[in-house]
Amino acid sequence: MSVLGIGTDIVDSRRLQRLITRRGEKALDRIFTADERAYAESANFEQRRLLRYANRYAAKEACLKALSGRGYGIHWHEIEITRHASGAPSLVLHGAAHRRAHALHPNYQLHLSLSDEAPYAMAYVLLCGV
């Protein structure tokens, strides 16, 4: 197994609150998939909701960094944060994001770690070839 890329990002959830206040909930549709939105919206209180969005935003940014940055035509919805049955987060790449990872190694694996301490959320992504 070889490491192809590493990415990390930290997000202040208050930044997302300001985005929602300025541009409305539609702004979230541009960044998050329907499943990501449903998961965040299922939180039982507002701070948890914002942290779920912040974690997913940080994961998308960290994934872009692991894929060697921008410039490959990758859109937000092409990096999707899902959850295993165990509750552990994982990444699924679609479209240009998948093509970029595949170009780095045809048998790539992504590893994702999320953490938060209000108001901050962080993500760490490891891209490996196997």
GROMACS .gro file of C-alpha atoms in nm:
model
  130
    1MET     CA    1   0.000   0.000   0.000
    2SER     CA    2   0.134   0.344  -0.091
    3VAL     CA    3   0.019   0.684   0.026
    4LEU     CA    4  -0.094   0.892  -0.271
    5GLY     CA    5  -0.227   1.196  -0.089
    6ILE     CA    6  -0.311   1.343   0.249
    7GLY     CA    7  -0.559   1.618   0.322
    8THR     CA    8  -0.684   1.790   0.633
    9ASP     CA    9  -0.921   2.078   0.694
   10ILE     CA   10  -1.083   2.258   0.985
   11VAL     CA   11  -1.413   2.448   0.965
   12ASP     CA   12  -1.577   2.688   1.208
   13SER     CA   13  -1.947   2.589   1.211
   14ARG     CA   14  -2.038   2.955   1.270
   15ARG     CA   15  -1.915   3.020   0.915
   16LEU     CA   16  -2.184   2.784   0.784
   17GLN     CA   17  -2.443   2.958   1.000
   18ARG     CA   18  -2.346   3.290   0.840
   19LEU     CA   19  -2.372   3.132   0.493
   20ILE     CA   20  -2.723   3.006   0.571
   21THR     CA   21  -2.823   3.346   0.712
   22ARG     CA   22  -2.695   3.532   0.404
   23ARG     CA   23  -2.794   3.294   0.126
   24GLY     CA   24  -3.057   3.067   0.276
   25GLU     CA   25  -3.079   2.691   0.292
   26LYS     CA   26  -3.040   2.672  -0.089
   27ALA     CA   27  -2.669   2.743  -0.041
   28LEU     CA   28  -2.641   2.406   0.132
   29ASP     CA   29  -2.792   2.232  -0.172
   30ARG     CA   30  -2.498   2.351  -0.382
   31ILE     CA   31  -2.245   2.186  -0.150
   32PHE     CA   32  -2.413   1.881   0.001
   33THR     CA   33  -2.589   1.579  -0.150
   34ALA     CA   34  -2.947   1.497  -0.052
   35ASP     CA   35  -2.825   1.216   0.176
   36GLU     CA   36  -2.569   1.443   0.345
   37ARG     CA   37  -2.840   1.704   0.401
   38ALA     CA   38  -3.081   1.444   0.542
   39TYR     CA   39  -2.818   1.322   0.788
   40ALA     CA   40  -2.732   1.674   0.906
   41GLU     CA   41  -3.098   1.772   0.933
   42SER     CA   42  -3.172   1.465   1.148
   43ALA     CA   43  -2.969   1.617   1.435
   44ASN     CA   44  -3.179   1.685   1.742
   45PHE     CA   45  -3.042   2.035   1.809
   46GLU     CA   46  -2.902   2.323   1.603
   47GLN     CA   47  -2.539   2.309   1.716
   48ARG     CA   48  -2.518   1.937   1.627
   49ARG     CA   49  -2.681   2.011   1.289
   50LEU     CA   50  -2.422   2.277   1.210
   51LEU     CA   51  -2.136   2.052   1.323
   52ARG     CA   52  -2.258   1.773   1.096
   53TYR     CA   53  -2.252   2.013   0.802
   54ALA     CA   54  -1.913   2.148   0.909
   55ASN     CA   55  -1.766   1.797   0.936
   56ARG     CA   56  -1.886   1.711   0.587
   57TYR     CA   57  -1.759   2.038   0.443
   58ALA     CA   58  -1.418   1.980   0.606
   59ALA     CA   59  -1.414   1.625   0.465
   60LYS     CA   60  -1.483   1.751   0.113
   61GLU     CA   61  -1.204   2.011   0.141
   62ALA     CA   62  -0.962   1.754   0.288
   63CYS     CA   63  -1.046   1.512   0.008
   64LEU     CA   64  -0.974   1.779  -0.254
   65LYS     CA   65  -0.635   1.833  -0.091
   66ALA     CA   66  -0.562   1.459  -0.089
   67LEU     CA   67  -0.649   1.451  -0.460
   68SER     CA   68  -0.378   1.716  -0.515
   69GLY     CA   69  -0.594   2.021  -0.507
   70ARG     CA   70  -0.830   2.199  -0.739
   71GLY     CA   71  -0.822   2.232  -1.113
   72TYR     CA   72  -0.967   1.895  -1.208
   73GLY     CA   73  -1.328   2.009  -1.251
   74ILE     CA   74  -1.442   1.841  -0.931
   75HIS     CA   75  -1.780   1.957  -0.800
   76TRP     CA   76  -1.894   1.941  -0.437
   77HIS     CA   77  -2.153   1.669  -0.501
   78GLU     CA   78  -1.886   1.442  -0.653
   79ILE     CA   79  -1.733   1.398  -0.308
   80GLU     CA   80  -1.992   1.231  -0.090
   81ILE     CA   81  -1.962   1.151   0.279
   82THR     CA   82  -2.154   0.839   0.376
   83ARG     CA   83  -2.169   0.623   0.686
   84HIS     CA   84  -2.098   0.254   0.732
   85ALA     CA   85  -2.351   0.048   0.927
   86SER     CA   86  -2.117   0.091   1.224
   87GLY     CA   87  -2.160   0.469   1.200
   88ALA     CA   88  -1.804   0.528   1.079
   89PRO     CA   89  -1.777   0.795   0.809
   90SER     CA   90  -1.652   0.710   0.462
   91LEU     CA   91  -1.599   0.881   0.129
   92VAL     CA   92  -1.753   0.791  -0.205
   93LEU     CA   93  -1.621   0.962  -0.517
   94HIS     CA   94  -1.825   1.024  -0.830
   95GLY     CA   95  -1.753   1.178  -1.169
   96ALA     CA   96  -1.439   1.392  -1.194
   97ALA     CA   97  -1.338   1.315  -0.834
   98HIS     CA   98  -1.339   0.940  -0.906
   99ARG     CA   99  -1.152   0.993  -1.234
  100ARG     CA  100  -0.883   1.197  -1.055
  101ALA     CA  101  -0.834   0.932  -0.784
  102HIS     CA  102  -0.832   0.655  -1.046
  103ALA     CA  103  -0.566   0.845  -1.245
  104LEU     CA  104  -0.346   0.849  -0.934
  105HIS     CA  105  -0.397   0.474  -0.881
  106PRO     CA  106  -0.653   0.239  -1.038
  107ASN     CA  107  -0.704   0.061  -0.704
  108TYR     CA  108  -0.736   0.356  -0.469
  109GLN     CA  109  -0.873   0.354  -0.116
  110LEU     CA  110  -0.988   0.651   0.088
  111HIS     CA  111  -0.974   0.672   0.466
  112LEU     CA  112  -1.162   0.945   0.653
  113SER     CA  113  -1.148   1.062   1.011
  114LEU     CA  114  -1.384   1.330   1.145
  115SER     CA  115  -1.375   1.511   1.476
  116ASP     CA  116  -1.546   1.812   1.628
  117GLU     CA  117  -1.545   2.033   1.932
  118ALA     CA  118  -1.798   2.311   1.893
  119PRO     CA  119  -1.773   2.537   1.709
  120TYR     CA  120  -1.495   2.358   1.515
  121ALA     CA  121  -1.505   2.048   1.297
  122MET     CA  122  -1.207   1.883   1.130
  123ALA     CA  123  -1.144   1.609   0.880
  124TYR     CA  124  -0.842   1.406   0.780
  125VAL     CA  125  -0.831   1.212   0.451
  126LEU     CA  126  -0.573   0.956   0.346
  127LEU     CA  127  -0.568   0.845  -0.019
  128CYS     CA  128  -0.385   0.517  -0.075
  129GLY     CA  129  -0.308   0.289  -0.366
  130VAL     CA  130  -0.336  -0.084  -0.300
   0.00000   0.00000   0.00000
